[in-house]
Short mmCIF file of C-alpha atoms in Angstrom, two decimals:
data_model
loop_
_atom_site.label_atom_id
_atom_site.label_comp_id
_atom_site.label_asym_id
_atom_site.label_seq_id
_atom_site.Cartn_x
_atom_site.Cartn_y
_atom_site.Cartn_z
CA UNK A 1 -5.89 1.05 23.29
CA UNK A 2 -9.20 0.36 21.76
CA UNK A 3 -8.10 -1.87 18.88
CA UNK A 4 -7.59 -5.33 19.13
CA UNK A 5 -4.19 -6.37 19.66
CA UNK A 6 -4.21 -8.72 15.63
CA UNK A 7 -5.43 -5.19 14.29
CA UNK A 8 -3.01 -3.40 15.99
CA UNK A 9 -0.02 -5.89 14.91
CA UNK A 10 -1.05 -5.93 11.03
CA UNK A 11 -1.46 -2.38 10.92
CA UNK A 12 1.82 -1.77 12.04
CA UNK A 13 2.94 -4.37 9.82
CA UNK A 14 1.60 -2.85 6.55
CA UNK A 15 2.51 0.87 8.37
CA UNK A 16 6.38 -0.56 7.74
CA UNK A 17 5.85 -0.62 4.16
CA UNK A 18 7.53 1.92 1.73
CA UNK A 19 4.65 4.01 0.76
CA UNK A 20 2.12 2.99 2.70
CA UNK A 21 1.02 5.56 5.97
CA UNK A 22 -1.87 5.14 8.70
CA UNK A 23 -4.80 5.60 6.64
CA UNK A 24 -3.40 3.13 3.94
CA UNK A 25 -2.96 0.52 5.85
CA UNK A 26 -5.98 1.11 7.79
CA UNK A 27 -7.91 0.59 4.40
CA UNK A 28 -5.94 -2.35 3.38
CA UNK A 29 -6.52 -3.93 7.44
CA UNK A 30 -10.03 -3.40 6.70
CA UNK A 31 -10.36 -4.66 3.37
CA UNK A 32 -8.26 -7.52 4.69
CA UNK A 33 -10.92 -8.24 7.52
CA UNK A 34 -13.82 -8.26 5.14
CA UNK A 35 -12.27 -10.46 3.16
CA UNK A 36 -12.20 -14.18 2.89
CA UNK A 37 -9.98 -16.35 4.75
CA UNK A 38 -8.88 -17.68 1.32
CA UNK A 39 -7.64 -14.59 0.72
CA UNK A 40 -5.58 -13.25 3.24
CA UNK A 41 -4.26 -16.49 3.58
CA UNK A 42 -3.17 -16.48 -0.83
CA UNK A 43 -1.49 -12.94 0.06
CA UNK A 44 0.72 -14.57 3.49
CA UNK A 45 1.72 -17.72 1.12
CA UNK A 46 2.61 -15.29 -1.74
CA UNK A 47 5.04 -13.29 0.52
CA UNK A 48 6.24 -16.16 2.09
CA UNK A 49 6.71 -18.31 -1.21
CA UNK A 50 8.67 -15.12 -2.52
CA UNK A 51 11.52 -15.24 0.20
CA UNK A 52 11.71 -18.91 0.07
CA UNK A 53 11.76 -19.58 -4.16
CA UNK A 54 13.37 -16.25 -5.18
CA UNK A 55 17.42 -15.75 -4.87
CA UNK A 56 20.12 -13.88 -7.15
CA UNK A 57 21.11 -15.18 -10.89
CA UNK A 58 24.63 -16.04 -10.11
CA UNK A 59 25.21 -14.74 -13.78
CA UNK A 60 23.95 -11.48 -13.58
CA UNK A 61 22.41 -11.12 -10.29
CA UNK A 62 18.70 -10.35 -11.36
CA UNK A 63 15.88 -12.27 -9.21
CA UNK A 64 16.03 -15.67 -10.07
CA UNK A 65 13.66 -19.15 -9.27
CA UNK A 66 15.54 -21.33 -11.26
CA UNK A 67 19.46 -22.06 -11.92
CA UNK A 68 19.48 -18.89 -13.94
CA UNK A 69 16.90 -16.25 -13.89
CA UNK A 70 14.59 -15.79 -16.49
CA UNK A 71 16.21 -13.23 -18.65
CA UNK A 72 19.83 -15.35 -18.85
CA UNK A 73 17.91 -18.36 -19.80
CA UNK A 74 15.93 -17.46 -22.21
CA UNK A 75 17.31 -18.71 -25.94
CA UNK A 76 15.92 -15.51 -27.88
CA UNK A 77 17.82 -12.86 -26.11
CA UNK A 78 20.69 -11.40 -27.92
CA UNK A 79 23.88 -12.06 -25.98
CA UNK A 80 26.12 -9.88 -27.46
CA UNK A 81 24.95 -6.81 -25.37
CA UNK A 82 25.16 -6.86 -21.82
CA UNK A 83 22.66 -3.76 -20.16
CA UNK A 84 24.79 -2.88 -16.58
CA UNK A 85 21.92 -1.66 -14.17
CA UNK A 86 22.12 -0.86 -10.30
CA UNK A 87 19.13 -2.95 -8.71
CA UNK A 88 16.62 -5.70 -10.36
CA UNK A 89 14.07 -3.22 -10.42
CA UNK A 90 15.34 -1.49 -12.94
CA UNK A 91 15.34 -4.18 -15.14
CA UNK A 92 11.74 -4.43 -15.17
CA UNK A 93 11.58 -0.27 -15.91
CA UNK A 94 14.11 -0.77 -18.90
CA UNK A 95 11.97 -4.25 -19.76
CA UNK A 96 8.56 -2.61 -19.70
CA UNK A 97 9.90 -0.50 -22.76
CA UNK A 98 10.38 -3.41 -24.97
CA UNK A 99 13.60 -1.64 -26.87
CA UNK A 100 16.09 -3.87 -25.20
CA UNK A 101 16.73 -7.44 -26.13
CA UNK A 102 20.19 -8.12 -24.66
CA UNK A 103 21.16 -9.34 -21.22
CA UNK A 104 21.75 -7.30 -17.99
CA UNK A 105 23.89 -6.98 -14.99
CA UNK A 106 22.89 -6.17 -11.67
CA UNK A 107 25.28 -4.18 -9.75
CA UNK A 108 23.25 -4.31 -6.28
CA UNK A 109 24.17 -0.62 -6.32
CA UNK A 110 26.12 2.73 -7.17
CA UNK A 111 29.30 4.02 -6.04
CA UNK A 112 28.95 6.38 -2.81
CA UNK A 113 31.73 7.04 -0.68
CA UNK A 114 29.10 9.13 1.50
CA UNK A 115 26.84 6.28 2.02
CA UNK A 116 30.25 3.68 2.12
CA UNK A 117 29.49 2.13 -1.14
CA UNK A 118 32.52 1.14 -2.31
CA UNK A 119 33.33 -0.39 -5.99
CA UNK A 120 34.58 -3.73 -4.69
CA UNK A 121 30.78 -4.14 -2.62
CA UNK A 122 29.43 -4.11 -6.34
CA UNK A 123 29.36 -6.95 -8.56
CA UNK A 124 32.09 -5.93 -10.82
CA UNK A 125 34.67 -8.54 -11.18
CA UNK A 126 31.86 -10.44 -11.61
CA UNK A 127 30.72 -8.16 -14.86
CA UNK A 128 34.22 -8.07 -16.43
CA UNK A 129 34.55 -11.90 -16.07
CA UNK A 130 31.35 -11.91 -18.32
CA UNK A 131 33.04 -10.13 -20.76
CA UNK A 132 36.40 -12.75 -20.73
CA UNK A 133 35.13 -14.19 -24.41
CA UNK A 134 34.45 -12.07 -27.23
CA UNK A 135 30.91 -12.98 -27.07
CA UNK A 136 29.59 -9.68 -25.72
CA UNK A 137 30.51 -6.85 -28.26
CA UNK A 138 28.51 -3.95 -26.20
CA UNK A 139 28.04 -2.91 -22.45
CA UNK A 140 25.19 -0.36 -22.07
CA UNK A 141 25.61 1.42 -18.47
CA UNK A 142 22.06 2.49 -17.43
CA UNK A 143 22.93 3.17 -13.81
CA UNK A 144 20.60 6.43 -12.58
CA UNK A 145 21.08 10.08 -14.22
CA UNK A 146 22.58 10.35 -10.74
CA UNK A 147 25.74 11.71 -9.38
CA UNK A 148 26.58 8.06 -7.87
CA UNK A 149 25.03 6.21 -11.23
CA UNK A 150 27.07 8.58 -13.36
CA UNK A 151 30.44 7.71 -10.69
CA UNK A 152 29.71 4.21 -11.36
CA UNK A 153 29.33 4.37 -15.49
CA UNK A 154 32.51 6.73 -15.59
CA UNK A 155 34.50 4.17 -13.10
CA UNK A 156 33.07 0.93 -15.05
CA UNK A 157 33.48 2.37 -18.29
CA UNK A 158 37.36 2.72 -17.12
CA UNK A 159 37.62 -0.76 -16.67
CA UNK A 160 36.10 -2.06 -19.62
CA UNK A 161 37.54 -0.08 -22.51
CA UNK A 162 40.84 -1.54 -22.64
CA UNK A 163 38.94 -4.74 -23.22
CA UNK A 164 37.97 -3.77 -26.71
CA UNK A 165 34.34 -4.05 -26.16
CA UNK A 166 32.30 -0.69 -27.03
CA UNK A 167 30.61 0.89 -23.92
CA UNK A 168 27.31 3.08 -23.90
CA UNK A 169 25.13 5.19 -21.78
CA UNK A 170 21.78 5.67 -21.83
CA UNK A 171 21.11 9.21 -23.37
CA UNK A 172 20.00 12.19 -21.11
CA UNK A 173 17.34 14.94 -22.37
CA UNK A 174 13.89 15.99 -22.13
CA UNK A 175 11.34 13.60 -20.74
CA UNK A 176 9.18 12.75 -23.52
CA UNK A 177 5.66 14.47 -23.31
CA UNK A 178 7.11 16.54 -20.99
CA UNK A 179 7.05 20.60 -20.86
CA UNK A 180 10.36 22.91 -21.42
CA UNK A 181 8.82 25.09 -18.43
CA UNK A 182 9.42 22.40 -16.04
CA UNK A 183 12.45 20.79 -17.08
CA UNK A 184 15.65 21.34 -14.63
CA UNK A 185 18.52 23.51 -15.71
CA UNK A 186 20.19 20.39 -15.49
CA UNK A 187 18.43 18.26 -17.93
CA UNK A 188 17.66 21.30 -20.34
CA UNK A 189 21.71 21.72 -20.16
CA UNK A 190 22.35 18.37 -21.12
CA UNK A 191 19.60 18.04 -24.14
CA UNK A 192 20.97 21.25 -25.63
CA UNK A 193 24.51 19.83 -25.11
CA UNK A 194 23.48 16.75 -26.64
CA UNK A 195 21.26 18.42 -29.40
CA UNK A 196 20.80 16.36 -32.57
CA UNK A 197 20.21 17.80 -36.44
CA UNK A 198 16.88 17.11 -37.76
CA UNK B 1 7.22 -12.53 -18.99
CA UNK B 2 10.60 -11.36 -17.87
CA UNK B 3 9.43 -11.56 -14.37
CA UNK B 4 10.07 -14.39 -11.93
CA UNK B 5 6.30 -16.60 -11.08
CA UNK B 6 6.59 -15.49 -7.45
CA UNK B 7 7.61 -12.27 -7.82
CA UNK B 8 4.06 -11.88 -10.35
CA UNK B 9 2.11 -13.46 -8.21
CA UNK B 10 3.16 -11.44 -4.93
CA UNK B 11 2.81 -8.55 -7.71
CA UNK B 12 -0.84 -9.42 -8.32
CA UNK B 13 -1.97 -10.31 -4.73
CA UNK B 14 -0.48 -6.38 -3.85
CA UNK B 15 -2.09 -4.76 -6.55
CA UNK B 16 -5.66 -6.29 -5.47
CA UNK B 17 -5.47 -4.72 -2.18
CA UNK B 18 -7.18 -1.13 -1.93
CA UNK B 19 -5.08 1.85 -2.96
CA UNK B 20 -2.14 -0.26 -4.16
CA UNK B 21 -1.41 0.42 -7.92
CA UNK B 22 0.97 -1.15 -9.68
CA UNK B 23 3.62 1.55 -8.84
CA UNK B 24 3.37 1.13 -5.21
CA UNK B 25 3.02 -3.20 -5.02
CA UNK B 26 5.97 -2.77 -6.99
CA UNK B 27 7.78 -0.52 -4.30
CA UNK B 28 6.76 -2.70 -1.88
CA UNK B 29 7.82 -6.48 -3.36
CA UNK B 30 11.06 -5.49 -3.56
CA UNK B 31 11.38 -4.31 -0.34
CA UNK B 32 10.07 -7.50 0.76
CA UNK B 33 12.66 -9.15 -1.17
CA UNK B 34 16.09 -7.01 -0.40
CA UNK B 35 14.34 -7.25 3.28
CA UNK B 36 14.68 -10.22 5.91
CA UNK B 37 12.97 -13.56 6.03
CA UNK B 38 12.06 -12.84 9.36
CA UNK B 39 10.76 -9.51 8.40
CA UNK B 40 8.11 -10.68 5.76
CA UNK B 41 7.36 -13.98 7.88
CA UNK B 42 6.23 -11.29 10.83
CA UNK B 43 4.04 -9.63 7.93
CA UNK B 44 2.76 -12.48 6.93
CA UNK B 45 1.88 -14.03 10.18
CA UNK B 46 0.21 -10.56 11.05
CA UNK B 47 -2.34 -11.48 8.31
CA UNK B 48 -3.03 -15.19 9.95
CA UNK B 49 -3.77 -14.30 12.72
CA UNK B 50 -5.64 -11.41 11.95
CA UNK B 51 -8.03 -13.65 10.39
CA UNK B 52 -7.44 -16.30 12.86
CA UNK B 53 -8.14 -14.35 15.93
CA UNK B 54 -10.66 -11.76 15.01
CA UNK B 55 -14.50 -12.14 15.19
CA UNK B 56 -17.31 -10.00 16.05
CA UNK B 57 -18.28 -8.71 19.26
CA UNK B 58 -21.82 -10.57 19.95
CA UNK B 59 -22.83 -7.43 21.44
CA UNK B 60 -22.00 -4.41 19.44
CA UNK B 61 -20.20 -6.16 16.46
CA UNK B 62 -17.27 -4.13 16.73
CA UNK B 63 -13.80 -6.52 16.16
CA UNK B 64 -13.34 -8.17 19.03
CA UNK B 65 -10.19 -10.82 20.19
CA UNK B 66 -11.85 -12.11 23.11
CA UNK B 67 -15.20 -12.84 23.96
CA UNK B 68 -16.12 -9.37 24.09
CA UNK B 69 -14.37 -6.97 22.68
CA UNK B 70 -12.44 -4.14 23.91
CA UNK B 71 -15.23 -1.34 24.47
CA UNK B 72 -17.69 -3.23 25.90
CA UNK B 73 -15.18 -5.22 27.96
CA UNK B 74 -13.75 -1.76 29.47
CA UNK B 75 -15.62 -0.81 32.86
CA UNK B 76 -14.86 2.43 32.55
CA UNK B 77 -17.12 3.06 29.48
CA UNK B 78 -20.34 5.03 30.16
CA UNK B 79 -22.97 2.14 29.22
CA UNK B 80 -25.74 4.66 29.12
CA UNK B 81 -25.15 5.88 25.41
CA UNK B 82 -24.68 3.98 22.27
CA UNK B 83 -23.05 5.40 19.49
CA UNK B 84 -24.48 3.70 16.08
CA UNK B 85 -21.90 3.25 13.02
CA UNK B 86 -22.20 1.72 10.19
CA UNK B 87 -18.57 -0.20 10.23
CA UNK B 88 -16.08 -1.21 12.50
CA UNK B 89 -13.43 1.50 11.17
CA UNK B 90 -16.08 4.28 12.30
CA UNK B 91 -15.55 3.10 15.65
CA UNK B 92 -11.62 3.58 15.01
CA UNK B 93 -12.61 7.56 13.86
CA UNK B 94 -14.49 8.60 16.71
CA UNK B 95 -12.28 6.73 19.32
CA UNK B 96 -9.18 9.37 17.60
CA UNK B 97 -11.42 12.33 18.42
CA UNK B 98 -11.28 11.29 21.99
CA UNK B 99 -14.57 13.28 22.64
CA UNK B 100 -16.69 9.71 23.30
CA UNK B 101 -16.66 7.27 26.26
CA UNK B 102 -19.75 5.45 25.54
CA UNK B 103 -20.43 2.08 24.09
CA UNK B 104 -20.79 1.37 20.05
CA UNK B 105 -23.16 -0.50 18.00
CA UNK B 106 -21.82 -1.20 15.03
CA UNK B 107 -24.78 -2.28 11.80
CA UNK B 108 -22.92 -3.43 9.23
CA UNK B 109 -23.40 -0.99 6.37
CA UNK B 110 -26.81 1.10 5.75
CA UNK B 111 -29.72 0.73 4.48
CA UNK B 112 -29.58 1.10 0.75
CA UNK B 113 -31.91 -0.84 -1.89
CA UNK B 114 -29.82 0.25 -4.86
CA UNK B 115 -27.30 -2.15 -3.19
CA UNK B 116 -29.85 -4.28 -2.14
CA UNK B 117 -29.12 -3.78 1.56
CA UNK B 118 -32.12 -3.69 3.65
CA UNK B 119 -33.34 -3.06 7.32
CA UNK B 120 -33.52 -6.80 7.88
CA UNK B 121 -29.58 -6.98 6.58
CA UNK B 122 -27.93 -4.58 9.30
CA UNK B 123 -27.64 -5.36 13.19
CA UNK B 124 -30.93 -3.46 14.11
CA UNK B 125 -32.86 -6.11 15.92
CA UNK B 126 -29.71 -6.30 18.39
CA UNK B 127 -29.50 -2.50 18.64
CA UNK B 128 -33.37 -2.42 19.67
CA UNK B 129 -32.68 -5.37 22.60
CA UNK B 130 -29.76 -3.39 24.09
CA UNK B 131 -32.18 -0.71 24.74
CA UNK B 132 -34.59 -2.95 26.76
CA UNK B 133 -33.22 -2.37 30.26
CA UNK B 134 -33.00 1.10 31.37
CA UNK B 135 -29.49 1.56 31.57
CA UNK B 136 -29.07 3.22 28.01
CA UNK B 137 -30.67 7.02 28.06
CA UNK B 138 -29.13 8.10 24.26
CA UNK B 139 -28.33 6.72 20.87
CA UNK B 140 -26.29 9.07 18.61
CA UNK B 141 -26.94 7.96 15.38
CA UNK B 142 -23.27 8.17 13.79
CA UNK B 143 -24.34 7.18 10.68
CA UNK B 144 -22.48 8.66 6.97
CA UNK B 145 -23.67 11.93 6.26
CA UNK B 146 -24.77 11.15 2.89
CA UNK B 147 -28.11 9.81 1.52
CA UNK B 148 -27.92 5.96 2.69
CA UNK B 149 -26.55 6.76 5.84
CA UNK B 150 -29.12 9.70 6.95
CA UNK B 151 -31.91 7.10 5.44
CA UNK B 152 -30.54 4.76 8.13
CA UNK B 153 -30.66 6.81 10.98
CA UNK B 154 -34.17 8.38 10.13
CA UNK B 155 -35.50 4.94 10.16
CA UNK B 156 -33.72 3.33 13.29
CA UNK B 157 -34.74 6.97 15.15
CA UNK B 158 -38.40 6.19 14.66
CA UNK B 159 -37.71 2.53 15.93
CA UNK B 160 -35.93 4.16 19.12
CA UNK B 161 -37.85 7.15 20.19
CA UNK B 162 -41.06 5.19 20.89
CA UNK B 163 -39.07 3.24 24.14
CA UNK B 164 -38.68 6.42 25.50
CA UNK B 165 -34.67 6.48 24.56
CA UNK B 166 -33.09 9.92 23.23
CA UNK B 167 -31.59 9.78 19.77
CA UNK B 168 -28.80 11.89 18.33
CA UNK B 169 -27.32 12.72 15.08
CA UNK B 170 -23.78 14.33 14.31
CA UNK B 171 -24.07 17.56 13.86
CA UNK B 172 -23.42 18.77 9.55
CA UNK B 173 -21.46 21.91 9.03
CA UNK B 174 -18.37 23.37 7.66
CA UNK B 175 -15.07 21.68 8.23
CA UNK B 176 -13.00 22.70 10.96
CA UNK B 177 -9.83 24.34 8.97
CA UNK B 178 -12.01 24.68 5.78
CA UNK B 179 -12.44 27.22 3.49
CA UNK B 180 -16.12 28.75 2.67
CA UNK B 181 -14.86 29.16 -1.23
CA UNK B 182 -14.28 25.23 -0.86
CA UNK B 183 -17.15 24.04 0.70
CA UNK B 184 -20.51 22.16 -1.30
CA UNK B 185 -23.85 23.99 -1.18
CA UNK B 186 -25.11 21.32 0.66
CA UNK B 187 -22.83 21.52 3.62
CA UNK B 188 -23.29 25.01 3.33
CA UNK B 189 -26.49 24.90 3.74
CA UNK B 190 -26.65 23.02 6.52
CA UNK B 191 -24.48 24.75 8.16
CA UNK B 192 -26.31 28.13 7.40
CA UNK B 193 -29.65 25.89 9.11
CA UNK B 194 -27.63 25.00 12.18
CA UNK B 195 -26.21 28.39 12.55
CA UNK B 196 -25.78 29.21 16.20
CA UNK B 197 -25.88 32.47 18.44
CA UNK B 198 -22.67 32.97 19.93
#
């Protein structure tokens, strides 16, 4: 053992992180060491501050710092169209397009028996109560082109139809930009199956 | 701005760190948040006392926890060669070959004037007064292979050779595993110059 023992600790640290192997976080242990003290200490408060401030929006279960996370309490969105999603993140994808201004759900997941996922360890009662009034007039189910995601929009859908309230999915095709050579049978199956006149 | 403040700002302090796009801080932030407290407080303590506890070595200026650090502290180290890098992390590269026992002396970067580095600016002065015993008999100058670093050793060589003290270099050539179709015309080169009889 040649490296200190601090050096050896935060590289194993950063080593932990989802896409991030040996020579990454040898580069970012470096970079960290050359740094100021200012600024590896703004990067500890920053993770820290995010486990202490952030928690779920008990409406819809995005990432929240206030009562209700951004996206619920914000006046401008249109709350007639609830987008159902399986994890936070995806909110930001769907966000990032700037095509969407309803609200969202957060599941915290998809149906999957193999990986015990069951529907009553999603938030679902909690989505149908949201639909109780006759505010919301559409449910758009953008769980992943998956075989769980698609589970979990067929199962969902299910529930919410005899409601009254109209329910979507997000449409499967070609990737746009993309190249008929490298598309899956899968996806080229479902964007001739779901071809459109011109 | 959808996004909660914390989760932006943890977003932003990621993204600054070396190799971490957008993608990736991403990726990791919300693992950090559908993680443990206790899991990012050990991350973030790691960078503390990384900063906390880590100085320079006053002799080679290698990392170092204590008051030396772990090479020179380690009697079984041969102390009569010095291997000369330009950063700590070198040190990490040739300790993973496991082909070196000696000591280190570590400059802090090389001597380049387009980046307004010079001699005077690197650890050289404290190189030269290691070598005033007569314990060390070689210096392998472990310098980059590329214009600043051989400009580095050529200059601390003709500082060294005058005490009587043998100096080194790596030896340039094709990399093990490599392919002649892939290789530069430099390297080629110099591995056609250092061709040996075998």
């Amino acid at each position: 053992m040649q490296q200190s023992m601090a050096i050896q600790h935060l590289l194993d640290e950063f080593e932990r992180l989802p896409g991030i192997g040996p020579k990454s976080a040898q580069r970012i242990v470096y970079w960290i060491l050359n740094g100021s003290k200012e600024s590896a200490e703004s990067l500890a408060n920053a993770i820290i501050d995010v486990k202490g401030m952030v928690h779920f929006c008990p409406v819809c279960f995005n990432y929240a710092e206030g009562d209700l996370c951004s996206i619920c309490n914000d006046d401008r969105r249109d709350r007639s169209t609830i987008c159902v999603v399986c994890e936070p993140k995806d909110i930001t994808s769907i966000e990032r397009t700037h095509e969407y201004n309803g609200l969202y759900h957060v599941l915290g997941g998809a149906i999957s028996p193999m990986d015990g996922v069951a529907p009553d360890d999603l938030n679902i009662t909690e989505l149908i109560g949201r639909l109780s009034d006759d505010t919301v007039k559409e449910v758009i189910m953008a769980t992943n082109p998956n075989v769980e995601g698609e589970t979990t929009a067929i199962y969902i859908a299910k529930l919410i139809k005899p409601l009254g309230v109209k329910v979507t999915r997000l449409a499967s095709g070609l990737p746009v930009g993309g190249d008929l050579e490298y598309a899956d049978e899968i996806t080229l199956g479902r964007a001739i199956e779901a071809r459109r006149e011109v």
